[in-house]
Tab-separated table of C-alpha atoms and ligand atoms in Angstrom:
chain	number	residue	atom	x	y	z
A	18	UNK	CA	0.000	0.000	0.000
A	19	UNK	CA	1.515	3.257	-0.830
A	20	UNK	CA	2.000	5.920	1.826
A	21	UNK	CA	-0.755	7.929	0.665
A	22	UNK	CA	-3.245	5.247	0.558
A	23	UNK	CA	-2.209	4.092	3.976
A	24	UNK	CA	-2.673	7.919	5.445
A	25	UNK	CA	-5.876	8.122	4.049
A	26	UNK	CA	-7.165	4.555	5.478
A	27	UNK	CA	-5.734	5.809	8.872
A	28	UNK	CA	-7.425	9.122	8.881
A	29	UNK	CA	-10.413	7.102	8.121
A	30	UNK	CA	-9.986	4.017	10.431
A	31	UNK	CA	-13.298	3.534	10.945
A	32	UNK	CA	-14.995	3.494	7.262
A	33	UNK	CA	-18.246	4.000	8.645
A	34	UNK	CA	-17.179	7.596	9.139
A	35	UNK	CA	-15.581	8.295	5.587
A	36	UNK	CA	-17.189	11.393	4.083
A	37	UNK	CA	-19.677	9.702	1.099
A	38	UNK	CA	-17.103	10.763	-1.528
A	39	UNK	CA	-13.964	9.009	0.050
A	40	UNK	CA	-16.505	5.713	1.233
A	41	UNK	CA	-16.886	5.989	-3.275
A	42	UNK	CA	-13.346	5.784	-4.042
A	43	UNK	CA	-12.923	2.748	-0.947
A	44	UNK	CA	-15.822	1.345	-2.879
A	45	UNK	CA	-14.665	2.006	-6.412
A	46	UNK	CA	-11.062	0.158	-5.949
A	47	UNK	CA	-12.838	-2.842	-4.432
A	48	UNK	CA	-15.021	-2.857	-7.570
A	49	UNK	CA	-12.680	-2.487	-9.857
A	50	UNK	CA	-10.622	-5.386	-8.354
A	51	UNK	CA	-13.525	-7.467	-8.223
A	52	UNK	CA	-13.873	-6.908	-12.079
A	53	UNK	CA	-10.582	-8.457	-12.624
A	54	UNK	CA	-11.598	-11.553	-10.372
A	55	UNK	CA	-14.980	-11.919	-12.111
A	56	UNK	CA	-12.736	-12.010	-15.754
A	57	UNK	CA	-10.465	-14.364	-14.782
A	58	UNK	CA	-13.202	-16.503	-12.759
A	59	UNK	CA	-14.948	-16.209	-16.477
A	60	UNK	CA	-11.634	-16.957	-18.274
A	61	UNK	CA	-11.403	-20.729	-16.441
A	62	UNK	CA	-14.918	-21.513	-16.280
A	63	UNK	CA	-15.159	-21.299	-12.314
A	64	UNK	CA	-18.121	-19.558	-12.710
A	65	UNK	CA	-19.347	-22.199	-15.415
A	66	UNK	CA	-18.530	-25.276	-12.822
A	67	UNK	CA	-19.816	-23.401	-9.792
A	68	UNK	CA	-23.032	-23.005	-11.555
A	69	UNK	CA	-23.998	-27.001	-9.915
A	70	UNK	CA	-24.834	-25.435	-6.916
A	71	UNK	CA	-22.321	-27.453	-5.323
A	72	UNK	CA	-20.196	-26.594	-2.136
A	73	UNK	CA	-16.476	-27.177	-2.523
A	74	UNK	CA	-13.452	-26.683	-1.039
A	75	UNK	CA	-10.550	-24.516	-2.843
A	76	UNK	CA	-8.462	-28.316	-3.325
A	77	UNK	CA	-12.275	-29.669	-4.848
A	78	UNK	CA	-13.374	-26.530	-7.238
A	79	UNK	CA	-9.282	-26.863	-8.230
A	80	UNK	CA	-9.303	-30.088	-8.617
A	81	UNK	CA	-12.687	-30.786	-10.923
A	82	UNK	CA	-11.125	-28.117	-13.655
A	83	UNK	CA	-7.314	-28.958	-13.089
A	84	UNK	CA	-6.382	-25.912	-11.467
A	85	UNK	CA	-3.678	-24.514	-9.166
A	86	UNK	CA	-5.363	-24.462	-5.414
A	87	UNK	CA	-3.324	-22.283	-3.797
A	88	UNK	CA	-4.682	-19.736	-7.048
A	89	UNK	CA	-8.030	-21.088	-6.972
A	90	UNK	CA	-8.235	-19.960	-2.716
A	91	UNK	CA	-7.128	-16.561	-3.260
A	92	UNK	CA	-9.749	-15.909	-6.032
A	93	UNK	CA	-12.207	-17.340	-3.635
A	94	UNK	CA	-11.510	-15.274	-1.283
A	95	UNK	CA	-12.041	-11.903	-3.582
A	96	UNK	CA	-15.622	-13.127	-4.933
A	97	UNK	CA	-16.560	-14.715	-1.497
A	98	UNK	CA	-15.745	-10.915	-0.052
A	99	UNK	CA	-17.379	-9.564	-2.973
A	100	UNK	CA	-20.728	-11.328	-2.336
A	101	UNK	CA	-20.230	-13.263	-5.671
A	102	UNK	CA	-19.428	-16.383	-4.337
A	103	UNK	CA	-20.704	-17.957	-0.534
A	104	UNK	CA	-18.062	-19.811	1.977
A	105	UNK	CA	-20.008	-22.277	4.983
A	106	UNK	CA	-18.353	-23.306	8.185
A	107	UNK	CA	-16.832	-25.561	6.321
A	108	UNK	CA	-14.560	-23.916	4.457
A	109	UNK	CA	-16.780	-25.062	1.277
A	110	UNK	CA	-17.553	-22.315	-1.128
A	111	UNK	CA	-20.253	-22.579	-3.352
A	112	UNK	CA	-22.368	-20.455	-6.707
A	113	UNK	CA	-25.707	-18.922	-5.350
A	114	UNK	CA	-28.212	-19.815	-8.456
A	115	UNK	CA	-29.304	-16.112	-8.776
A	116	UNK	CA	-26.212	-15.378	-9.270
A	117	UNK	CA	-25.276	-18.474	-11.651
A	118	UNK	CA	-27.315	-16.595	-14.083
A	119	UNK	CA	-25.785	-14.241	-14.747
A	120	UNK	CA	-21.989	-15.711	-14.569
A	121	UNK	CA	-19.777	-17.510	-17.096
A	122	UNK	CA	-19.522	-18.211	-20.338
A	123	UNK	CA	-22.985	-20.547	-20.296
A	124	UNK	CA	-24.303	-17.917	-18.177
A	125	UNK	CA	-28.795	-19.057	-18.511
A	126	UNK	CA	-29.284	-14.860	-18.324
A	127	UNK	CA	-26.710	-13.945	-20.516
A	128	UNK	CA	-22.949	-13.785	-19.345
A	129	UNK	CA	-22.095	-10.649	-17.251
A	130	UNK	CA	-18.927	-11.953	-16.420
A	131	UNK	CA	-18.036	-11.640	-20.155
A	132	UNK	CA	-17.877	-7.982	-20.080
A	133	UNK	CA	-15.221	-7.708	-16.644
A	134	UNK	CA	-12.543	-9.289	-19.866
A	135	UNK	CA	-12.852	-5.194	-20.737
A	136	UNK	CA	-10.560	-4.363	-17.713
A	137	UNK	CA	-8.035	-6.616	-18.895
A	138	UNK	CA	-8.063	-5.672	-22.324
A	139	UNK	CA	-7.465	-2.115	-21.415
A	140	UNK	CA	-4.995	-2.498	-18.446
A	141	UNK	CA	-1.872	-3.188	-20.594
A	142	UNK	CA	-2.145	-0.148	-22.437
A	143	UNK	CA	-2.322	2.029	-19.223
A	144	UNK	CA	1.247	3.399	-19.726
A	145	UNK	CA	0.655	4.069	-23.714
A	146	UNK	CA	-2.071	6.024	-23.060
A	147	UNK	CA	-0.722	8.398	-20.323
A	148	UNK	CA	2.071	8.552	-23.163
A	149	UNK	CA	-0.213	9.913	-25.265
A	150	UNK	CA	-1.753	12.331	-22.784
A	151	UNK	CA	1.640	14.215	-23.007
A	152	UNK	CA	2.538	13.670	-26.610
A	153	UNK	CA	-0.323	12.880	-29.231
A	154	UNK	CA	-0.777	9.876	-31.286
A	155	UNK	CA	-2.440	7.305	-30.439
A	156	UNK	CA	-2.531	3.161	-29.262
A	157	UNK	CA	-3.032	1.088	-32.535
A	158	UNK	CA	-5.282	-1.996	-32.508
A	159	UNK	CA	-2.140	-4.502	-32.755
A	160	UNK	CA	-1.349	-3.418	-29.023
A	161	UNK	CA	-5.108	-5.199	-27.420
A	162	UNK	CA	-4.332	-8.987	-28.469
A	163	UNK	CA	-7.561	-10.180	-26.790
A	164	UNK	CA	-9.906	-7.337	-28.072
A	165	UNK	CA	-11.434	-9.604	-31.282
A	166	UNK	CA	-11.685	-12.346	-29.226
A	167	UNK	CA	-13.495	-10.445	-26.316
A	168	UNK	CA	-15.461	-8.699	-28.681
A	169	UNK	CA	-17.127	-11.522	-30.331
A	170	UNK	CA	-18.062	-12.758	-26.993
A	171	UNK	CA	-19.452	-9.605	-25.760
A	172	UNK	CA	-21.714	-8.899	-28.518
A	173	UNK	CA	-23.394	-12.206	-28.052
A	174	UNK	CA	-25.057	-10.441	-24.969
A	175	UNK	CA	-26.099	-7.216	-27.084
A	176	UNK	CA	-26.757	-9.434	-30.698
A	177	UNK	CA	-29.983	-10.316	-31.776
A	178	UNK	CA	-30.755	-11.390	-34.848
A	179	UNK	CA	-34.953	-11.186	-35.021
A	180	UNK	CA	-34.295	-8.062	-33.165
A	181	UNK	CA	-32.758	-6.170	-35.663
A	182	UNK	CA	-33.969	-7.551	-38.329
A	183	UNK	CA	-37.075	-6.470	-37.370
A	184	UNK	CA	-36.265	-2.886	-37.608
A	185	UNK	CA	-37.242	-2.750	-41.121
A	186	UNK	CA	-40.503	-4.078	-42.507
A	187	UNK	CA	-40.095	-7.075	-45.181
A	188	UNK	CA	-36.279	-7.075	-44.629
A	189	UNK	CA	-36.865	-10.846	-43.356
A	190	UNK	CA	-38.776	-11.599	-47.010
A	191	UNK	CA	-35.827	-9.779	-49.160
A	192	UNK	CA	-33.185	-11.645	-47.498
A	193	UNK	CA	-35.183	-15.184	-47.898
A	194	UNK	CA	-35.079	-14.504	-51.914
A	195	UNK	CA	-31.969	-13.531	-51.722
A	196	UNK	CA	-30.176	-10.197	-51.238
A	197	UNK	CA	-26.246	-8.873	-51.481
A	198	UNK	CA	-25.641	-7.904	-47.936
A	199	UNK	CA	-22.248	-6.342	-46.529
A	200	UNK	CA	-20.803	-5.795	-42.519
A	201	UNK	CA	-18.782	-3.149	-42.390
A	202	UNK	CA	-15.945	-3.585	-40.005
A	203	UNK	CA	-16.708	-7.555	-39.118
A	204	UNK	CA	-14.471	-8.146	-36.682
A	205	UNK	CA	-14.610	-12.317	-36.566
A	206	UNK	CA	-17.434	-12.237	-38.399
A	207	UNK	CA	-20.212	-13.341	-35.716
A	208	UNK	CA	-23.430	-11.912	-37.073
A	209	UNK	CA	-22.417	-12.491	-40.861
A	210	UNK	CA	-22.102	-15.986	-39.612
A	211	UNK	CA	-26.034	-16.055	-37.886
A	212	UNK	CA	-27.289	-14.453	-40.645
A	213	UNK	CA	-25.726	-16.448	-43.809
A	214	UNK	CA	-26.735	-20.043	-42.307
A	215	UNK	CA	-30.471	-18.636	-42.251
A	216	UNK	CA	-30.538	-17.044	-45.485
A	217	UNK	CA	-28.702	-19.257	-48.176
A	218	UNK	CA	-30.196	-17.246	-50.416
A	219	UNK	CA	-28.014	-14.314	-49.869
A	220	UNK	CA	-24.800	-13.070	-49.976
A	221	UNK	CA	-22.810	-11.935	-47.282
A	222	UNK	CA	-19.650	-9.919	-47.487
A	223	UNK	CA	-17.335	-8.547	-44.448
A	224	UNK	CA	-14.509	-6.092	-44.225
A	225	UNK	CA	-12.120	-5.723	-41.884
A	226	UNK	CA	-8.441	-3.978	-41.613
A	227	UNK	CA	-7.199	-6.410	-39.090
A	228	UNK	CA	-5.677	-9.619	-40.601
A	229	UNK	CA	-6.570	-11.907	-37.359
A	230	UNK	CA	-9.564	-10.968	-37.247
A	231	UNK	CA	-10.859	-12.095	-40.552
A	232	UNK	CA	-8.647	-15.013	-40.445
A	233	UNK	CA	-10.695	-16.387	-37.828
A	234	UNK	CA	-13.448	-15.454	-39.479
A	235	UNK	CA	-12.943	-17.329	-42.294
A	236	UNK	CA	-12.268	-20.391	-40.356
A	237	UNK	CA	-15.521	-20.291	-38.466
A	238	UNK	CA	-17.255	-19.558	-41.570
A	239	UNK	CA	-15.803	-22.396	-43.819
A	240	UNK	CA	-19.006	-24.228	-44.084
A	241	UNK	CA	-20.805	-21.321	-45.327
A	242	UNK	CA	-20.704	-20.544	-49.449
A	243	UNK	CA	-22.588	-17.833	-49.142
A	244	UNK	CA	-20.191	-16.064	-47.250
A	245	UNK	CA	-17.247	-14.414	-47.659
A	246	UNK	CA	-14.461	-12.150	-45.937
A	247	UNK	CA	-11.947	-9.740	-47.029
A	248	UNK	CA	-9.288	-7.866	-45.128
A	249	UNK	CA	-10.103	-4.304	-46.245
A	250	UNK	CA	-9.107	-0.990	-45.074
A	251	UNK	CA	-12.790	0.706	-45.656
A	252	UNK	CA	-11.200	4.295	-45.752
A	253	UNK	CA	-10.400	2.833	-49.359
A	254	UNK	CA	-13.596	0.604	-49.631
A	255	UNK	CA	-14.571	1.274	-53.596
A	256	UNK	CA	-18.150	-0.203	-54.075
A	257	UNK	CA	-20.574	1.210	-55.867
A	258	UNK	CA	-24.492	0.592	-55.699
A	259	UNK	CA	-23.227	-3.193	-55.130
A	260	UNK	CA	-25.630	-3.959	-52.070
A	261	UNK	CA	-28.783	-4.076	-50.589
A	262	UNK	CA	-28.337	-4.232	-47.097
A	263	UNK	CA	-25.250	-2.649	-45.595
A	264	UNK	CA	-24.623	-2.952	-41.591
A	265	UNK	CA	-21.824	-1.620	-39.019
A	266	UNK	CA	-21.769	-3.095	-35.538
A	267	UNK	CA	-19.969	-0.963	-33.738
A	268	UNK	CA	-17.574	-0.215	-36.018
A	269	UNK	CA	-18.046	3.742	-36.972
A	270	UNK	CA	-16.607	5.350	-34.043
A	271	UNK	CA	-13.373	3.892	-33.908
A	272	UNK	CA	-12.835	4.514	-37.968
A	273	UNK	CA	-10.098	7.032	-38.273
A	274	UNK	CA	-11.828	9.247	-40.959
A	275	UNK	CA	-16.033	7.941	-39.975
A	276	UNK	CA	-17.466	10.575	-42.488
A	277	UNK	CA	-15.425	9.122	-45.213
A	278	UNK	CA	-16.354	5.521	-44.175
A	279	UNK	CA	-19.973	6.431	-44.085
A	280	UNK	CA	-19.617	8.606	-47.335
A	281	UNK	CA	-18.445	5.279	-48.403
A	282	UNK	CA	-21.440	3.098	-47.325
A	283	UNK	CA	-23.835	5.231	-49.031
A	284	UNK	CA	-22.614	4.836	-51.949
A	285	UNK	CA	-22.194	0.842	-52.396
A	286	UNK	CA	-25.753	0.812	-51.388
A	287	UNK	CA	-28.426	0.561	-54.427
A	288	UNK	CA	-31.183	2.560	-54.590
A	289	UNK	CA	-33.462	0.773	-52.494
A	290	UNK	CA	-31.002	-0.085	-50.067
A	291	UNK	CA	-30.967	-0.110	-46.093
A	292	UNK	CA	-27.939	0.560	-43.828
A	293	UNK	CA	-28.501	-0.360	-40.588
A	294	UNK	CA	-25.932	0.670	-38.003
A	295	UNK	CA	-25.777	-0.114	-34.693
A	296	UNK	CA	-23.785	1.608	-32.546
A	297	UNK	CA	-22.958	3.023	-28.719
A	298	UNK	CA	-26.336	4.938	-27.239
A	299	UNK	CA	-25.360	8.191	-25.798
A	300	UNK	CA	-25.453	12.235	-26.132
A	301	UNK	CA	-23.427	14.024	-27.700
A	302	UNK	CA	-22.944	16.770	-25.114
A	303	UNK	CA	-21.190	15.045	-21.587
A	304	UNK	CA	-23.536	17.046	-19.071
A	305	UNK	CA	-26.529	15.057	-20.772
A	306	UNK	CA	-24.984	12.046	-19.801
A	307	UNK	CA	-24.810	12.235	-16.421
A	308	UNK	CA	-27.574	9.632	-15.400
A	309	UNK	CA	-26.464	7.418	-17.956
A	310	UNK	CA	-26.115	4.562	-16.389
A	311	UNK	CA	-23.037	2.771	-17.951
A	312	UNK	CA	-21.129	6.588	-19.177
A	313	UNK	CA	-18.187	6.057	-16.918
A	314	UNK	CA	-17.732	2.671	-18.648
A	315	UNK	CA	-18.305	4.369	-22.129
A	316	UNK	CA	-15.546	7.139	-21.796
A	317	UNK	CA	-12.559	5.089	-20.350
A	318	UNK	CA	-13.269	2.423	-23.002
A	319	UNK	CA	-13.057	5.155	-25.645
A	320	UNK	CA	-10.041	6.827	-24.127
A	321	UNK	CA	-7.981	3.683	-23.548
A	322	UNK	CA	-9.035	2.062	-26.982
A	323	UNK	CA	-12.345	3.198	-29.300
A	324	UNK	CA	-11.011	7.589	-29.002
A	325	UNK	CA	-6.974	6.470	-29.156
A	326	UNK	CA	-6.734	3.553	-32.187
A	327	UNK	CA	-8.445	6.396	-34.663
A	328	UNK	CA	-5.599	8.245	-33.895
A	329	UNK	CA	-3.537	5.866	-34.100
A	330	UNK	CA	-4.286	5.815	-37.582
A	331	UNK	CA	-4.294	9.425	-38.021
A	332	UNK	CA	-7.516	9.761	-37.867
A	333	UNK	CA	-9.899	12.425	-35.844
A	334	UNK	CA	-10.669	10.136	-32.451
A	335	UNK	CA	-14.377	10.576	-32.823
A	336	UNK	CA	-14.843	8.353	-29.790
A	337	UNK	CA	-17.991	5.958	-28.390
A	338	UNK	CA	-19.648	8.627	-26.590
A	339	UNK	CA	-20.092	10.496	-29.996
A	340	UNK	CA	-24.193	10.553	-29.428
A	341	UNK	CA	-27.290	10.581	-31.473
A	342	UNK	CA	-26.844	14.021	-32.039
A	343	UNK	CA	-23.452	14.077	-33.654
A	344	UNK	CA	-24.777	10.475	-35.656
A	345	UNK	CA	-27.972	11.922	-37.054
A	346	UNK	CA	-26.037	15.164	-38.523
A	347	UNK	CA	-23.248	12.995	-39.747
A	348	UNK	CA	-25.284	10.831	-41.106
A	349	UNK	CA	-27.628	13.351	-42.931
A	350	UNK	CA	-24.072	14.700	-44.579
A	351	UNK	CA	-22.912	11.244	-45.453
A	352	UNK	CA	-26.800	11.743	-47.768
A	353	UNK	CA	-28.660	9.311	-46.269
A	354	UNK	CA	-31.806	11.420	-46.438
A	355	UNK	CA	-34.014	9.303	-43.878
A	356	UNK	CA	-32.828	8.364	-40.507
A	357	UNK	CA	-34.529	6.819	-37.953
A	358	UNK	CA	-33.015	6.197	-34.416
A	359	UNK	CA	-34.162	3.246	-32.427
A	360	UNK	CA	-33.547	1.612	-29.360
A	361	UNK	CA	-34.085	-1.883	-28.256
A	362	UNK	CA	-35.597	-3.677	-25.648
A	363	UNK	CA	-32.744	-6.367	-25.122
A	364	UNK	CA	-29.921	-3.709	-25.256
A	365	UNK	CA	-29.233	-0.766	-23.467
A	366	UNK	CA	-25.588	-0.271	-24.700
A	367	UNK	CA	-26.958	0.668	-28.280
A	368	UNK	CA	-28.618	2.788	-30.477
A	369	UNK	CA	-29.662	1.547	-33.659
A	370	UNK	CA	-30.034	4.036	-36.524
A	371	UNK	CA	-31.962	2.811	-40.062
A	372	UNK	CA	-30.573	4.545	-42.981
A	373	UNK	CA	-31.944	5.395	-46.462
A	374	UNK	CA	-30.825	7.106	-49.686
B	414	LIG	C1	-15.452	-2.229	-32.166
B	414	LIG	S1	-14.963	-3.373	-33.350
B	414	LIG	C2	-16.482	-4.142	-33.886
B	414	LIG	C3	-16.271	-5.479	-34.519
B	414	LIG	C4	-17.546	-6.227	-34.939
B	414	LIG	N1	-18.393	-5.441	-35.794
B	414	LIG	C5	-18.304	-6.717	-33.721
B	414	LIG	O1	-19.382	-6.186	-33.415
B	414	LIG	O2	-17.817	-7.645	-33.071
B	414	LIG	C6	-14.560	-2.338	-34.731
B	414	LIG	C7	-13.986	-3.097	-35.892
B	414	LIG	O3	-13.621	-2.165	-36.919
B	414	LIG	C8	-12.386	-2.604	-37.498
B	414	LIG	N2	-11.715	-1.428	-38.114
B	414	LIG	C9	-11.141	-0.386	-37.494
B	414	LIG	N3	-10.631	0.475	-38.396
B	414	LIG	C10	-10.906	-0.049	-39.627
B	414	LIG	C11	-10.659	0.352	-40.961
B	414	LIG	N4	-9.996	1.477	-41.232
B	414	LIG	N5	-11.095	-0.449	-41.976
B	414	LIG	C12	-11.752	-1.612	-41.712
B	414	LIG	N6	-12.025	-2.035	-40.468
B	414	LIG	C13	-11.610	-1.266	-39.436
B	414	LIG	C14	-11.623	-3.205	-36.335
B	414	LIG	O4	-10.614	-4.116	-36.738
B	414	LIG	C15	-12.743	-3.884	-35.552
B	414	LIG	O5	-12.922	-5.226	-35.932
């Protein structure tokens, strides 16, 4: 504990008489570490084994997934002091089923635990980024190794298919006769994937700069004619009037140059083509978006990777918090001439706007 830290916990002995703001930051740090215990808990599928409702020991929850004990004890004791996680008299710890819901990868209510990987994804980069603080530039994608990976898994919580589909009267029917359909910015692929094995009719397209990405894309997608990736820098992206249904997922407001990328989208669409884009729900203006309820989240994820790996590539840093507001006018400029913003029911990390010529 640093000397500062320690002077504050002594002036404060008794944490029922912190001032509200300093009983915050007590409760912040424990949060925070308890994000990194709930990742790596999610990382070895403790949370996925604990979900038997079993009560264990550290040796016996170490033991049934081959684990270290003496590893396997410590995290137990973060998440049992967390209130994740329950220890008896025993000494056996065991997975509460309310909270089994919402906990590993298999998580029944949708994995929470999936999101916590965001804290390690970021950490690494701490350094780079106060780097850039005092002299410009940015972090480029190559320095997050896990951020495809965690990315794919994360949008399986805010992904779904009928959902969005359903956005857009008779899209369903157009893409059962068959349609040319392109994801902008793919990442590995997962919703190309979803949508090309229920419409074989169509053809599915996905660009993406990063050369990992779509590898792995292409290997989960090998079984799938209908579609097909390409590694693609979309600042450059050259189509013209080429599809009928164009989508980004996330993937405008970490472009370097988004105008140009959405300049781009409208026109490889045909003329009765639909872009739909989904993308982070906010406001524009950061007083507005005080009682949203994940904001904090929002900004640091933009500073420490969306905001810095568009400047990295010399690009303006738009960032995730860029808002309906800013959207709507860039997306009026970019000529889409009707825009509709909606929200949905299962997600309340995004907005989703429908675009027309
Ligand atoms: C936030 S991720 C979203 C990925 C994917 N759509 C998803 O939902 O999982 C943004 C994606 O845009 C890609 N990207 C960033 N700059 C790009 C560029 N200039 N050209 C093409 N893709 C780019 C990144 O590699 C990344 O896969």
């Amino acid at each position: 504990m640093c000397l500062a830290h320690s002077k504050v916990v002594d002036e404060f002995a008794d944490q029922a008489e912190l001032p509200p703001f300093a009983a915050g930051l007590v409760d912040t740090i424990n949060k925070a570490a308890t994000a990194m215990s709930l990742s790596i808990g999610h990382r070895l599928g403790l949370f996925d084994a604990m979900r038997s409702g079993d009560a264990k020991s550290p040796a016996g929850w170490a033991n049934s997934l081959g684990l270290q004990e003496r590893y396997v004890a410590e995290w137990l004791g973060a998440v049992t002091t967390a209130g994740i996680t329950y220890v008896d008299d025993l000494g056996r710890y065991s997975l509460p089923a309310d909270h089994a819901l919402f906990l590993g990868a298999d998580a029944p209510a949708g994995s929470m635990s999936s999101m916590m990987q965001w804290v390690g994804v970021l950490a690494p980069v701490e350094t780079e980024i106060v780097r850039c603080f005092e002299k410009g530039g940015g972090v480029p994608y190559s320095a997050y190794p896990r951020f495809h990976e965690v990315m794919e898994e994360e949008g399986t919580l805010t992904f779904d298919a009928d959902a969005t589909l359903g956005l857009v009267t008779g899209l369903v029917e157009r893409l059962e006769q068959g349609i040319d359909v392109l994801d902008v910015g793919c990442g590995r692929g997962r919703a190309l994937r979803i949508f090309a094995e229920r419409f074989p009719n169509s053809r599915f397209v996905g660009y993406d700069l990063s050369c990992d990405a779509i590898a792995t894309a292409r290997e989960k997608a090998a079984d799938l004619p209908n579609l097909r990736f390409e590694v693609l820098d979309c600042m450059k992206m050259r189509d013209e009037r080429a599809f009928d249904l164009v989508f980004t997922f996330d993937a405008i407001h970490d472009q370097p140059h988004p105008e140009t990328l959405l300049g781009n989208i409208r026109r490889a669409m045909r003329d009765d083509a639909v872009y739909i884009a989904q993308d982070i729900w906010a406001h524009t203006d950061v007083a507005a978006n005080r009682d949203h309820p994940l904001a904090p989240f929002i900004y640091t994820i933009s500073l420490m990777h969306c905001m810095t790996v568009s400047l990295a590539q010399g690009g303006v840093g738009l960032g995730a918090a860029w808002g309906e507001e800013k959207a709507s006018e860039m997306l009026a400029k970019a000529g889409f001439g009707d825009v509709a913003m909606h929200r949905l029911e299962h997600d309340i990390q995004n907005a989703y706007y429908v675009c027309r010529g």
